[in-house]
Amino acid sequence: MNLILVGPPGAGKGTQGEILSEKLNIDTISTGAMLRAAIKNDTEVGKLAKQYINEGKLVPDDVIIKVVKERLSEPDCEGGFILDGFPRTTAQAQALKESGIRIDKVLSIEVPDDVIVERLSSRRECSKCAAPYHIVFHKPLKEGVCDKCGGALIQRADDNPETIKNRLKVYHEQTEPIKDFYEGEGLLVRAVGQSSIEDTTKEVFKALGLEV
């Protein structure tokens, strides 16, 4: 299955992507990881991307598409792949279609904004080892202290409520319209995010027609 994951920040795309990756035995690929790999491997496209990044500019869509195409042509993607974090805009979705890369389904994980704000503002991470915690769903044994290394737990700067609201605004304006694009292509399926990972997985599998 060639799959795209869509959803607001904090919807659980990363977690569900890992679960689907294991279930379907295919790789989850993020745009960031693809760019880093292309730059590290010093490919022609990687050199081009590096030039934009070094100049502090956004990597243009046509370069991103080349990076994606380059990565998806590798042998480990022959049996399928999961794209997380790409495409981010309708223009990228259109370019991906025109590049000839086949997409079987686009899964949208739907979570209301107020739930996202509450969920992300409750995240914490260890200041020393970066282990993740959540003050509702994954509490440390001792409040404010990492179970693994004893480091102090902190809230990431991008997890404060105002920053989260800004990130959601960008998502609704720039990325959410791709759902309409893929609905028009007959590829969009929806799963409503639940309060637990397990229940969300059930909804995801149901949407994709997979057995739990």
Tab-separated table of C-alpha atoms in Angstrom:
chain	number	residue	atom	x	y	z
A	1	MET	CA	0.000	0.000	0.000
A	2	ASN	CA	1.242	3.483	-0.904
A	3	LEU	CA	-0.242	5.656	1.818
A	4	ILE	CA	-0.253	9.331	2.812
A	5	LEU	CA	-1.021	10.385	6.402
A	6	VAL	CA	-2.753	13.731	6.954
A	7	GLY	CA	-3.844	15.441	10.151
A	8	PRO	CA	-3.153	18.367	12.454
A	9	PRO	CA	-0.033	18.474	14.647
A	10	GLY	CA	-0.619	16.203	17.624
A	11	ALA	CA	-3.259	14.058	15.896
A	12	GLY	CA	-1.077	10.956	16.310
A	13	LYS	CA	0.208	10.580	12.745
A	14	GLY	CA	3.693	9.555	13.917
A	15	THR	CA	2.389	6.935	16.352
A	16	GLN	CA	-0.163	5.486	13.927
A	17	GLY	CA	2.425	5.579	11.155
A	18	GLU	CA	4.721	3.353	13.252
A	19	ILE	CA	1.872	0.927	13.976
A	20	LEU	CA	0.884	0.771	10.297
A	21	SER	CA	4.520	0.381	9.276
A	22	GLU	CA	4.805	-2.714	11.471
A	23	LYS	CA	1.411	-4.085	10.420
A	24	LEU	CA	2.001	-3.655	6.672
A	25	ASN	CA	5.783	-4.204	6.793
A	26	ILE	CA	6.481	-0.974	4.899
A	27	ASP	CA	8.562	2.086	5.784
A	28	THR	CA	7.237	5.363	7.144
A	29	ILE	CA	9.049	8.211	5.429
A	30	SER	CA	9.061	11.824	6.595
A	31	THR	CA	10.059	14.753	4.413
A	32	GLY	CA	12.633	15.868	6.977
A	33	ALA	CA	14.254	12.429	7.049
A	34	MET	CA	14.287	12.317	3.234
A	35	LEU	CA	15.979	15.709	2.993
A	36	ARG	CA	18.567	14.801	5.639
A	37	ALA	CA	19.334	11.504	3.861
A	38	ALA	CA	19.680	13.186	0.446
A	39	ILE	CA	22.043	15.810	1.926
A	40	LYS	CA	24.037	13.202	3.894
A	41	ASN	CA	24.386	10.968	0.802
A	42	ASP	CA	25.457	14.026	-1.194
A	43	THR	CA	23.069	13.263	-4.071
A	44	GLU	CA	22.515	15.888	-6.773
A	45	VAL	CA	19.115	16.759	-5.298
A	46	GLY	CA	20.651	16.733	-1.802
A	47	LYS	CA	23.253	19.306	-2.883
A	48	LEU	CA	20.477	21.494	-4.285
A	49	ALA	CA	18.381	21.210	-1.111
A	50	LYS	CA	21.428	21.944	1.056
A	51	GLN	CA	22.056	25.139	-0.883
A	52	TYR	CA	18.562	26.466	-0.054
A	53	ILE	CA	18.798	25.394	3.602
A	54	ASN	CA	22.230	27.012	4.029
A	55	GLU	CA	20.821	30.260	2.641
A	56	GLY	CA	17.971	30.080	5.156
A	57	LYS	CA	15.367	29.610	2.425
A	58	LEU	CA	12.474	27.158	2.185
A	59	VAL	CA	13.229	24.250	-0.124
A	60	PRO	CA	10.997	24.787	-3.214
A	61	ASP	CA	8.263	22.281	-4.112
A	62	ASP	CA	10.027	21.068	-7.263
A	63	VAL	CA	13.167	20.191	-5.257
A	64	ILE	CA	11.090	18.468	-2.531
A	65	ILE	CA	9.305	16.443	-5.226
A	66	LYS	CA	12.680	15.349	-6.643
A	67	VAL	CA	13.835	14.292	-3.151
A	68	VAL	CA	10.595	12.338	-2.623
A	69	LYS	CA	10.828	10.672	-6.040
A	70	GLU	CA	14.489	9.797	-5.442
A	71	ARG	CA	13.682	8.224	-2.050
A	72	LEU	CA	10.595	6.348	-3.254
A	73	SER	CA	12.550	4.795	-6.139
A	74	GLU	CA	14.762	2.913	-3.658
A	75	PRO	CA	14.246	-0.884	-3.334
A	76	ASP	CA	12.761	-0.759	0.195
A	77	CYS	CA	9.755	1.198	-1.159
A	78	GLU	CA	8.847	-1.358	-3.825
A	79	GLY	CA	6.357	-3.070	-1.503
A	80	GLY	CA	4.771	0.204	-0.409
A	81	PHE	CA	5.415	3.226	1.788
A	82	ILE	CA	3.794	5.647	4.228
A	83	LEU	CA	4.366	9.366	3.633
A	84	ASP	CA	4.166	11.507	6.786
A	85	GLY	CA	4.558	15.285	6.460
A	86	PHE	CA	4.244	15.352	2.684
A	87	PRO	CA	2.486	16.717	0.731
A	88	ARG	CA	1.831	19.832	2.844
A	89	THR	CA	0.070	21.924	0.192
A	90	THR	CA	-2.326	21.367	-2.707
A	91	ALA	CA	0.477	22.421	-5.080
A	92	GLN	CA	2.682	19.637	-3.669
A	93	ALA	CA	-0.198	17.133	-3.946
A	94	GLN	CA	-0.700	18.118	-7.590
A	95	ALA	CA	3.043	17.882	-8.285
A	96	LEU	CA	3.176	14.448	-6.636
A	97	LYS	CA	0.351	13.281	-8.905
A	98	GLU	CA	2.092	14.662	-11.989
A	99	SER	CA	5.348	12.943	-11.011
A	100	GLY	CA	3.663	9.582	-11.658
A	101	ILE	CA	4.004	8.253	-8.092
A	102	ARG	CA	0.977	6.033	-7.356
A	103	ILE	CA	-0.952	6.732	-4.164
A	104	ASP	CA	-3.505	4.132	-2.997
A	105	LYS	CA	-5.076	5.915	-0.026
A	106	VAL	CA	-4.824	9.154	1.918
A	107	LEU	CA	-5.712	8.717	5.590
A	108	SER	CA	-6.900	11.793	7.463
A	109	ILE	CA	-6.802	11.494	11.267
A	110	GLU	CA	-9.466	13.913	12.513
A	111	VAL	CA	-9.064	15.546	15.940
A	112	PRO	CA	-10.784	18.794	17.082
A	113	ASP	CA	-8.569	21.829	17.734
A	114	ASP	CA	-9.462	22.095	21.441
A	115	VAL	CA	-8.408	18.465	21.992
A	116	ILE	CA	-5.122	19.084	20.129
A	117	VAL	CA	-4.339	22.150	22.283
A	118	GLU	CA	-5.030	20.210	25.479
A	119	ARG	CA	-3.101	17.158	24.270
A	120	LEU	CA	0.034	18.996	23.116
A	121	SER	CA	0.200	21.488	25.984
A	122	SER	CA	0.262	18.475	28.341
A	123	ARG	CA	3.363	16.975	26.702
A	124	ARG	CA	6.677	17.045	28.542
A	125	GLU	CA	10.165	15.825	27.727
A	126	CYS	CA	13.297	15.150	29.727
A	127	SER	CA	15.769	18.039	29.589
A	128	LYS	CA	18.650	15.530	29.603
A	129	CYS	CA	17.672	12.465	27.517
A	130	ALA	CA	14.586	13.871	25.687
A	131	ALA	CA	12.364	10.933	26.801
A	132	PRO	CA	8.709	11.854	26.112
A	133	TYR	CA	5.991	12.115	28.796
A	134	HIS	CA	2.403	13.324	29.078
A	135	ILE	CA	0.856	14.655	32.269
A	136	VAL	CA	-2.423	12.802	31.542
A	137	PHE	CA	-1.591	9.703	29.476
A	138	HIS	CA	2.057	8.928	30.298
A	139	LYS	CA	2.976	10.335	33.709
A	140	PRO	CA	6.451	9.894	35.209
A	141	LEU	CA	6.677	7.890	38.442
A	142	LYS	CA	7.732	11.066	40.246
A	143	GLU	CA	6.194	14.360	39.142
A	144	GLY	CA	8.570	16.474	37.050
A	145	VAL	CA	11.351	13.866	37.061
A	146	CYS	CA	12.400	11.507	34.239
A	147	ASP	CA	12.037	7.795	35.073
A	148	LYS	CA	15.046	6.895	32.926
A	149	CYS	CA	17.774	9.355	33.925
A	150	GLY	CA	16.363	11.558	36.704
A	151	GLY	CA	16.488	14.689	34.533
A	152	ALA	CA	13.980	17.528	34.960
A	153	LEU	CA	10.917	17.381	32.718
A	154	ILE	CA	10.253	20.483	30.624
A	155	GLN	CA	7.629	21.739	28.201
A	156	ARG	CA	8.931	22.287	24.679
A	157	ALA	CA	8.644	25.867	23.446
A	158	ASP	CA	6.406	24.798	20.553
A	159	ASP	CA	4.009	23.060	22.964
A	160	ASN	CA	2.698	26.194	24.677
A	161	PRO	CA	-1.005	26.892	23.857
A	162	GLU	CA	-0.429	30.044	21.757
A	163	THR	CA	2.215	28.364	19.588
A	164	ILE	CA	-0.043	25.327	19.150
A	165	LYS	CA	-2.913	27.574	18.009
A	166	ASN	CA	-0.600	29.200	15.451
A	167	ARG	CA	0.524	25.790	14.191
A	168	LEU	CA	-3.115	24.744	13.836
A	169	LYS	CA	-3.892	27.955	11.932
A	170	VAL	CA	-1.081	27.188	9.466
A	171	TYR	CA	-2.344	23.593	9.136
A	172	HIS	CA	-5.928	24.699	8.396
A	173	GLU	CA	-4.801	27.319	5.886
A	174	GLN	CA	-2.028	25.456	4.057
A	175	THR	CA	-2.355	21.694	4.542
A	176	GLU	CA	-6.019	20.900	5.213
A	177	PRO	CA	-7.085	21.869	1.634
A	178	ILE	CA	-5.239	18.782	0.338
A	179	LYS	CA	-8.072	16.718	1.855
A	180	ASP	CA	-10.446	18.253	-0.713
A	181	PHE	CA	-7.902	17.519	-3.452
A	182	TYR	CA	-7.650	13.842	-2.510
A	183	GLU	CA	-11.388	13.537	-1.892
A	184	GLY	CA	-11.811	14.666	-5.506
A	185	GLU	CA	-9.374	11.912	-6.519
A	186	GLY	CA	-11.434	9.345	-4.587
A	187	LEU	CA	-8.471	8.495	-2.335
A	188	LEU	CA	-9.401	10.101	1.011
A	189	VAL	CA	-10.463	8.007	4.006
A	190	ARG	CA	-11.072	9.411	7.501
A	191	ALA	CA	-10.434	8.089	11.015
A	192	VAL	CA	-11.616	9.987	14.086
A	193	GLY	CA	-8.823	10.209	16.673
A	194	GLN	CA	-9.773	8.759	20.066
A	195	SER	CA	-8.462	9.438	23.563
A	196	SER	CA	-6.347	6.260	23.576
A	197	ILE	CA	-3.781	5.093	21.021
A	198	GLU	CA	-5.404	1.646	20.864
A	199	ASP	CA	-8.877	3.023	20.061
A	200	THR	CA	-7.428	5.363	17.424
A	201	THR	CA	-5.631	2.390	15.847
A	202	LYS	CA	-8.957	0.525	15.611
A	203	GLU	CA	-10.484	3.501	13.768
A	204	VAL	CA	-7.431	3.758	11.482
A	205	PHE	CA	-7.507	0.048	10.604
A	206	LYS	CA	-11.265	0.229	9.985
A	207	ALA	CA	-10.831	3.214	7.649
A	208	LEU	CA	-8.115	1.377	5.691
A	209	GLY	CA	-9.993	-1.933	5.617
A	210	LEU	CA	-7.356	-3.735	7.702
A	211	GLU	CA	-7.907	-6.431	10.343
A	212	VAL	CA	-6.956	-5.385	13.875
